[in-house]
Amino acid sequence: MGNLLDRYSGKIMRTAFSAVSVEEPDAGTPIERDENALAVFAVWGDPQISSLSPLRTARLSAACRDIGNTRGTLDSLIILGDVTEFGRECEYEMTAELLNSVSDKFSTFFAVPGNHDVRMRGYHKQLRKFNSFVRSVRNGVTGSDERYWFSRDMNGCKFIMMGTDAATFEGAYLNSRQLAWLDREISDAEKKGQPAFVFNHQTLKNTNGLPLTWLGKGNWRGTVGWQNDKLLGIFERHNNVIFITGHLHYGISRYNYEDCGCFKALSLPTVGVVNHGDFSENSQGYVIFLYEDRIELRARLHGKGIYVDESVPGAKVIIPR
Ligand SMILES: [Fe+2]
């Protein structure tokens, strides 16, 4: 019955999507694969594809078109959670269809779960559904079907994918096994002199403009939640973490990147929903260039096919290594 309902909803989603217009990104100013870079990857927050909103599908579709115009191939595309609004099969299928239309432009695909992907669902069943979605995208990489968290050695760096250990409603629950593993993974990269890109849906308390960027509603809202201080303690034991998160839906601003001393925090705007703040353009994301001597973060308006003008705070960030 559930499958039938999903199939029916999927048809309605496609019909509704065909009736809305999609921005056509400028193909003359594409993302270019810099051959001097060790790795180049695109990061998106919160597509939140919904069976009730064709506009979100259209915004993600525009972003995919921009990826399709890339000169060369990205090493990775990573989605930082809330892939879907309701965690429904039809929503994941729609997302995979759009990503696969341009999957020749990225060598690997990763995603971490957001609260919307897991809330009000049986944990392990939803985990398997989420991993099936990632694997249905060409070159999609997952860990085991036991837990969301896993790592991969990439070109000159380490990717560490986090994910809640329970079906929480808004924050994440990070169990002690995940936290101990995270510490070891960061240490391993640190010993090799590599940056550790740690990907998680929710950010840390009092970083990236919180609580203002969660519209000022309480100190814990918008954050990881109960394990916030333990996670912060792990990052503070190292000096190589770039913590990349979504969840806040806040357009490019001075809040998106924060140098927290021993670690750096990048909070992504949403690629699918409406962005808060002064810079509320659709289909925003970042492109990250890893070099021997620095990491460059460049904010991109995928819907228009251009990088955000460097006069906008947070549009271009250079992190020396
Ligand atoms: Fe979220």
Tab-separated table of C-alpha atoms and ligand atoms in Angstrom:
chain	number	residue	atom	x	y	z
A	1	MET	CA	0.000	0.000	0.000
A	2	GLY	CA	2.822	2.350	0.914
A	3	ASN	CA	4.547	1.674	-2.410
A	4	LEU	CA	1.336	2.289	-4.343
A	5	LEU	CA	0.823	5.575	-2.538
A	6	ASP	CA	4.438	6.533	-3.254
A	7	ARG	CA	4.112	5.708	-6.923
A	8	TYR	CA	0.960	7.807	-7.149
A	9	SER	CA	2.624	10.698	-5.272
A	10	GLY	CA	5.658	10.407	-7.548
A	11	LYS	CA	3.452	10.845	-10.603
A	12	ILE	CA	1.808	13.914	-9.069
A	13	MET	CA	5.262	15.325	-8.207
A	14	ARG	CA	6.425	14.945	-11.816
A	15	THR	CA	3.236	16.479	-13.216
A	16	ALA	CA	3.484	19.447	-10.844
A	17	PHE	CA	7.207	19.866	-11.612
A	18	SER	CA	6.553	19.909	-15.367
A	19	ALA	CA	4.224	22.885	-14.846
A	20	VAL	CA	6.777	25.152	-13.110
A	21	SER	CA	9.635	27.024	-14.752
A	22	VAL	CA	13.265	26.191	-13.947
A	23	GLU	CA	16.023	28.813	-13.963
A	24	GLU	CA	18.510	28.260	-16.780
A	25	PRO	CA	22.025	28.886	-15.405
A	26	ASP	CA	24.433	30.862	-17.566
A	27	ALA	CA	26.601	28.275	-19.338
A	28	GLY	CA	29.263	30.915	-20.066
A	29	THR	CA	30.516	31.104	-16.472
A	30	PRO	CA	30.664	27.471	-15.388
A	31	ILE	CA	32.435	25.832	-12.490
A	32	GLU	CA	35.880	24.929	-13.807
A	33	ARG	CA	37.940	22.013	-12.578
A	34	ASP	CA	41.214	23.671	-11.565
A	35	GLU	CA	43.939	21.139	-12.426
A	36	ASN	CA	46.219	22.689	-9.773
A	37	ALA	CA	43.753	21.714	-7.057
A	38	LEU	CA	44.137	18.434	-5.171
A	39	ALA	CA	40.349	18.159	-5.001
A	40	VAL	CA	37.320	20.194	-6.056
A	41	PHE	CA	33.882	19.505	-4.666
A	42	ALA	CA	30.440	21.085	-4.483
A	43	VAL	CA	28.469	21.142	-1.223
A	44	TRP	CA	24.732	21.715	-0.902
A	45	GLY	CA	22.471	22.108	2.092
A	46	ASP	CA	18.840	21.117	2.409
A	47	PRO	CA	17.249	20.378	-0.967
A	48	GLN	CA	14.291	19.264	1.205
A	49	ILE	CA	12.535	17.880	-1.852
A	50	SER	CA	8.859	17.652	-1.018
A	51	SER	CA	5.934	15.775	-2.475
A	52	LEU	CA	4.011	19.013	-1.837
A	53	SER	CA	6.383	21.578	-3.409
A	54	PRO	CA	7.335	21.544	-7.103
A	55	LEU	CA	9.260	24.796	-6.522
A	56	ARG	CA	11.877	22.958	-4.445
A	57	THR	CA	12.290	20.404	-7.212
A	58	ALA	CA	12.733	23.289	-9.654
A	59	ARG	CA	15.422	24.920	-7.501
A	60	LEU	CA	17.364	21.667	-7.219
A	61	SER	CA	16.928	21.067	-10.932
A	62	ALA	CA	18.473	24.485	-11.692
A	63	ALA	CA	21.432	23.645	-9.442
A	64	CYS	CA	21.877	20.324	-11.243
A	65	ARG	CA	21.865	22.109	-14.598
A	66	ASP	CA	24.714	24.286	-13.346
A	67	ILE	CA	26.650	21.175	-12.310
A	68	GLY	CA	25.928	19.804	-15.782
A	69	ASN	CA	27.726	22.816	-17.290
A	70	THR	CA	30.914	22.147	-15.283
A	71	ARG	CA	34.126	22.207	-17.303
A	72	GLY	CA	35.843	19.002	-16.259
A	73	THR	CA	34.677	16.717	-13.463
A	74	LEU	CA	34.206	17.463	-9.773
A	75	ASP	CA	35.715	15.003	-7.324
A	76	SER	CA	32.524	15.019	-5.276
A	77	LEU	CA	29.075	16.386	-4.746
A	78	ILE	CA	27.967	16.271	-1.115
A	79	ILE	CA	24.485	16.998	0.277
A	80	LEU	CA	24.406	18.048	3.926
A	81	GLY	CA	21.097	16.603	4.956
A	82	ASP	CA	17.410	17.227	4.684
A	83	VAL	CA	17.537	15.698	1.248
A	84	THR	CA	13.773	15.369	1.583
A	85	GLU	CA	10.959	16.980	3.560
A	86	PHE	CA	9.155	13.813	4.672
A	87	GLY	CA	11.694	11.016	4.037
A	88	ARG	CA	9.389	9.499	1.408
A	89	GLU	CA	10.467	7.074	-1.315
A	90	CYS	CA	9.005	9.269	-4.076
A	91	GLU	CA	10.981	12.266	-2.819
A	92	TYR	CA	14.272	10.327	-2.871
A	93	GLU	CA	13.481	8.973	-6.339
A	94	MET	CA	12.833	12.469	-7.693
A	95	THR	CA	16.104	13.701	-6.163
A	96	ALA	CA	18.109	10.782	-7.574
A	97	GLU	CA	16.594	11.332	-11.019
A	98	LEU	CA	17.786	14.955	-11.058
A	99	LEU	CA	21.252	14.072	-9.729
A	100	ASN	CA	21.687	11.222	-12.199
A	101	SER	CA	20.932	13.566	-15.091
A	102	VAL	CA	24.347	15.182	-14.408
A	103	SER	CA	26.200	12.436	-12.513
A	104	ASP	CA	28.878	12.254	-15.199
A	105	LYS	CA	30.085	15.554	-13.700
A	106	PHE	CA	31.049	14.238	-10.255
A	107	SER	CA	33.245	11.231	-9.466
A	108	THR	CA	31.656	10.503	-6.095
A	109	PHE	CA	28.400	11.416	-4.389
A	110	PHE	CA	27.856	11.563	-0.618
A	111	ALA	CA	24.978	12.607	1.623
A	112	VAL	CA	24.416	12.837	5.368
A	113	PRO	CA	20.927	12.613	6.879
A	114	GLY	CA	19.047	15.624	8.187
A	115	ASN	CA	16.304	15.708	10.781
A	116	HIS	CA	13.650	15.769	8.049
A	117	ASP	CA	15.087	12.562	6.589
A	118	VAL	CA	14.813	10.664	9.864
A	119	ARG	CA	12.031	12.211	11.944
A	120	MET	CA	8.934	10.180	12.746
A	121	ARG	CA	10.388	7.106	10.982
A	122	GLY	CA	11.666	3.749	12.180
A	123	TYR	CA	15.423	4.284	12.488
A	124	HIS	CA	16.898	1.246	10.708
A	125	LYS	CA	14.279	1.054	7.988
A	126	GLN	CA	14.845	4.722	7.163
A	127	LEU	CA	18.634	4.247	7.272
A	128	ARG	CA	18.352	1.501	4.641
A	129	LYS	CA	16.061	3.696	2.539
A	130	PHE	CA	18.519	6.596	2.785
A	131	ASN	CA	21.487	4.425	1.816
A	132	SER	CA	19.506	2.954	-1.097
A	133	PHE	CA	18.893	6.494	-2.297
A	134	VAL	CA	22.608	7.380	-2.125
A	135	ARG	CA	23.548	4.180	-3.982
A	136	SER	CA	20.911	4.863	-6.634
A	137	VAL	CA	22.917	7.937	-7.638
A	138	ARG	CA	25.795	6.927	-9.885
A	139	ASN	CA	29.029	6.813	-7.852
A	140	GLY	CA	27.064	7.178	-4.616
A	141	VAL	CA	29.131	6.186	-1.562
A	142	THR	CA	27.703	4.938	1.751
A	143	GLY	CA	28.969	3.131	4.820
A	144	SER	CA	27.263	0.040	6.181
A	145	ASP	CA	23.521	-0.295	6.718
A	146	GLU	CA	24.128	-0.346	10.495
A	147	ARG	CA	24.845	3.350	10.980
A	148	TYR	CA	25.020	6.596	9.031
A	149	TRP	CA	28.617	7.481	9.928
A	150	PHE	CA	31.634	6.466	7.889
A	151	SER	CA	34.778	7.989	6.378
A	152	ARG	CA	36.670	7.918	3.092
A	153	ASP	CA	40.186	8.968	2.229
A	154	MET	CA	40.003	11.431	-0.640
A	155	ASN	CA	42.638	13.252	-2.683
A	156	GLY	CA	44.829	14.839	-0.016
A	157	CYS	CA	42.127	14.960	2.671
A	158	LYS	CA	39.648	12.870	4.620
A	159	PHE	CA	35.854	13.015	4.349
A	160	ILE	CA	34.060	12.160	7.581
A	161	MET	CA	30.304	11.666	7.293
A	162	MET	CA	28.347	11.971	10.528
A	163	GLY	CA	24.712	11.126	11.209
A	164	THR	CA	22.287	10.759	14.051
A	165	ASP	CA	22.154	7.473	15.975
A	166	ALA	CA	18.432	7.840	16.695
A	167	ALA	CA	15.340	9.173	14.944
A	168	THR	CA	15.350	12.622	16.516
A	169	PHE	CA	12.931	15.397	15.587
A	170	GLU	CA	15.227	18.409	15.216
A	171	GLY	CA	18.720	17.894	16.651
A	172	ALA	CA	20.944	14.828	16.296
A	173	TYR	CA	21.762	12.106	18.794
A	174	LEU	CA	25.473	11.224	18.619
A	175	ASN	CA	26.271	8.131	20.651
A	176	SER	CA	29.590	7.554	22.426
A	177	ARG	CA	30.777	5.076	19.768
A	178	GLN	CA	30.325	7.669	17.031
A	179	LEU	CA	32.086	10.364	19.042
A	180	ALA	CA	35.071	8.101	19.876
A	181	TRP	CA	35.306	7.016	16.236
A	182	LEU	CA	35.159	10.653	15.094
A	183	ASP	CA	38.063	11.566	17.364
A	184	ARG	CA	40.173	8.691	15.933
A	185	GLU	CA	39.329	9.597	12.325
A	186	ILE	CA	40.300	13.247	12.819
A	187	SER	CA	43.542	12.155	14.550
A	188	ASP	CA	44.365	9.853	11.660
A	189	ALA	CA	44.072	12.713	9.132
A	190	GLU	CA	45.969	15.041	11.457
A	191	LYS	CA	48.930	12.642	11.636
A	192	LYS	CA	49.071	12.621	7.831
A	193	GLY	CA	48.977	16.438	7.719
A	194	GLN	CA	45.580	16.342	6.020
A	195	PRO	CA	42.463	18.417	6.569
A	196	ALA	CA	39.468	16.506	7.926
A	197	PHE	CA	36.228	17.653	6.302
A	198	VAL	CA	33.564	16.701	8.813
A	199	PHE	CA	30.040	16.712	7.377
A	200	ASN	CA	26.980	16.882	9.629
A	201	HIS	CA	23.501	18.338	9.220
A	202	GLN	CA	23.320	20.501	12.361
A	203	THR	CA	25.939	23.003	13.460
A	204	LEU	CA	27.346	23.894	16.888
A	205	LYS	CA	25.797	26.184	19.468
A	206	ASN	CA	26.836	29.845	19.172
A	207	THR	CA	28.593	29.355	15.824
A	208	ASN	CA	27.626	30.528	12.327
A	209	GLY	CA	25.438	33.303	13.749
A	210	LEU	CA	23.313	31.073	15.996
A	211	PRO	CA	20.871	31.759	17.530
A	212	LEU	CA	20.160	34.685	15.179
A	213	THR	CA	20.480	32.506	12.075
A	214	TRP	CA	17.781	30.197	13.483
A	215	LEU	CA	15.670	33.334	13.697
A	216	GLY	CA	16.678	33.823	17.329
A	217	LYS	CA	14.493	31.102	18.789
A	218	GLY	CA	16.376	29.761	21.824
A	219	ASN	CA	20.033	28.861	22.410
A	220	TRP	CA	19.776	25.187	21.455
A	221	ARG	CA	17.542	25.507	18.427
A	222	GLY	CA	19.299	24.829	15.149
A	223	THR	CA	22.213	23.049	16.831
A	224	VAL	CA	23.409	19.465	17.155
A	225	GLY	CA	21.628	19.322	20.505
A	226	TRP	CA	22.566	17.408	23.659
A	227	GLN	CA	26.003	16.242	22.460
A	228	ASN	CA	27.008	19.745	21.346
A	229	ASP	CA	29.683	20.253	24.002
A	230	LYS	CA	31.217	16.793	23.518
A	231	LEU	CA	31.479	17.381	19.777
A	232	LEU	CA	33.014	20.808	20.332
A	233	GLY	CA	35.523	19.235	22.763
A	234	ILE	CA	36.658	16.783	20.075
A	235	PHE	CA	37.168	19.507	17.479
A	236	GLU	CA	39.148	21.560	20.002
A	237	ARG	CA	41.605	18.698	20.520
A	238	HIS	CA	42.728	19.004	16.882
A	239	ASN	CA	43.696	21.669	14.404
A	240	ASN	CA	42.607	20.249	11.050
A	241	VAL	CA	38.786	20.193	11.100
A	242	ILE	CA	36.604	21.950	8.548
A	243	PHE	CA	33.087	21.376	9.911
A	244	ILE	CA	30.477	21.674	7.160
A	245	THR	CA	26.767	21.791	8.005
A	246	GLY	CA	23.314	22.718	6.656
A	247	HIS	CA	19.971	23.067	8.471
A	248	LEU	CA	19.915	26.856	8.906
A	249	HIS	CA	18.671	27.892	5.435
A	250	TYR	CA	20.598	31.156	5.738
A	251	GLY	CA	21.712	32.907	2.534
A	252	ILE	CA	25.339	33.918	1.934
A	253	SER	CA	26.392	36.331	4.655
A	254	ARG	CA	29.093	36.994	7.212
A	255	TYR	CA	27.671	34.092	9.231
A	256	ASN	CA	28.201	31.214	6.803
A	257	TYR	CA	31.917	30.876	7.470
A	258	GLU	CA	33.423	31.206	10.920
A	259	ASP	CA	37.040	30.749	11.935
A	260	CYS	CA	36.659	29.110	15.349
A	261	GLY	CA	40.425	28.955	15.930
A	262	CYS	CA	41.471	25.308	15.959
A	263	PHE	CA	38.584	24.394	13.643
A	264	LYS	CA	36.644	26.146	10.887
A	265	ALA	CA	32.867	26.096	10.491
A	266	LEU	CA	31.047	26.444	7.169
A	267	SER	CA	27.239	26.603	7.315
A	268	LEU	CA	25.597	26.138	3.935
A	269	PRO	CA	22.605	27.991	2.559
A	270	THR	CA	19.748	25.856	1.215
A	271	VAL	CA	19.777	24.724	-2.395
A	272	GLY	CA	16.064	23.881	-2.435
A	273	VAL	CA	14.144	26.023	0.040
A	274	VAL	CA	13.928	29.815	0.469
A	275	ASN	CA	17.042	31.301	2.110
A	276	HIS	CA	16.746	33.592	5.135
A	277	GLY	CA	18.742	36.814	5.511
A	278	ASP	CA	19.503	39.679	3.128
A	279	PHE	CA	20.823	37.415	0.374
A	280	SER	CA	17.824	35.261	-0.391
A	281	GLU	CA	18.523	34.121	-3.962
A	282	ASN	CA	17.515	30.578	-4.872
A	283	SER	CA	19.725	27.514	-5.446
A	284	GLN	CA	22.785	28.591	-3.432
A	285	GLY	CA	25.759	26.410	-2.562
A	286	TYR	CA	29.526	26.429	-2.163
A	287	VAL	CA	32.332	25.044	-4.315
A	288	ILE	CA	35.445	24.017	-2.385
A	289	PHE	CA	38.946	23.945	-3.880
A	290	LEU	CA	41.637	22.108	-1.929
A	291	TYR	CA	45.228	23.140	-2.701
A	292	GLU	CA	48.556	22.149	-1.159
A	293	ASP	CA	48.800	25.500	0.633
A	294	ARG	CA	45.173	26.603	1.121
A	295	ILE	CA	41.494	25.787	0.965
A	296	GLU	CA	39.222	28.103	-0.999
A	297	LEU	CA	35.489	28.312	-0.389
A	298	ARG	CA	33.459	30.011	-3.101
A	299	ALA	CA	29.737	30.679	-2.774
A	300	ARG	CA	27.795	29.937	-5.940
A	301	LEU	CA	24.403	30.944	-7.271
A	302	HIS	CA	23.758	27.702	-9.098
A	303	GLY	CA	20.457	28.958	-10.466
A	304	LYS	CA	22.246	31.747	-12.305
A	305	GLY	CA	25.433	29.815	-13.027
A	306	ILE	CA	27.710	32.367	-11.380
A	307	TYR	CA	29.819	32.728	-8.246
A	308	VAL	CA	28.482	35.181	-5.674
A	309	ASP	CA	30.167	38.565	-6.042
A	310	GLU	CA	33.191	38.791	-3.767
A	311	SER	CA	31.863	42.028	-2.242
A	312	VAL	CA	29.237	39.909	-0.417
A	313	PRO	CA	30.600	38.782	2.993
A	314	GLY	CA	31.252	35.031	3.015
A	315	ALA	CA	31.299	34.796	-0.789
A	316	LYS	CA	34.978	33.894	-0.978
A	317	VAL	CA	37.031	32.532	1.889
A	318	ILE	CA	40.674	31.445	1.813
A	319	ILE	CA	41.879	29.192	4.625
A	320	PRO	CA	45.703	28.919	4.717
A	321	ARG	CA	47.033	25.434	5.477
B	1	FE	FE	17.167	20.402	9.116
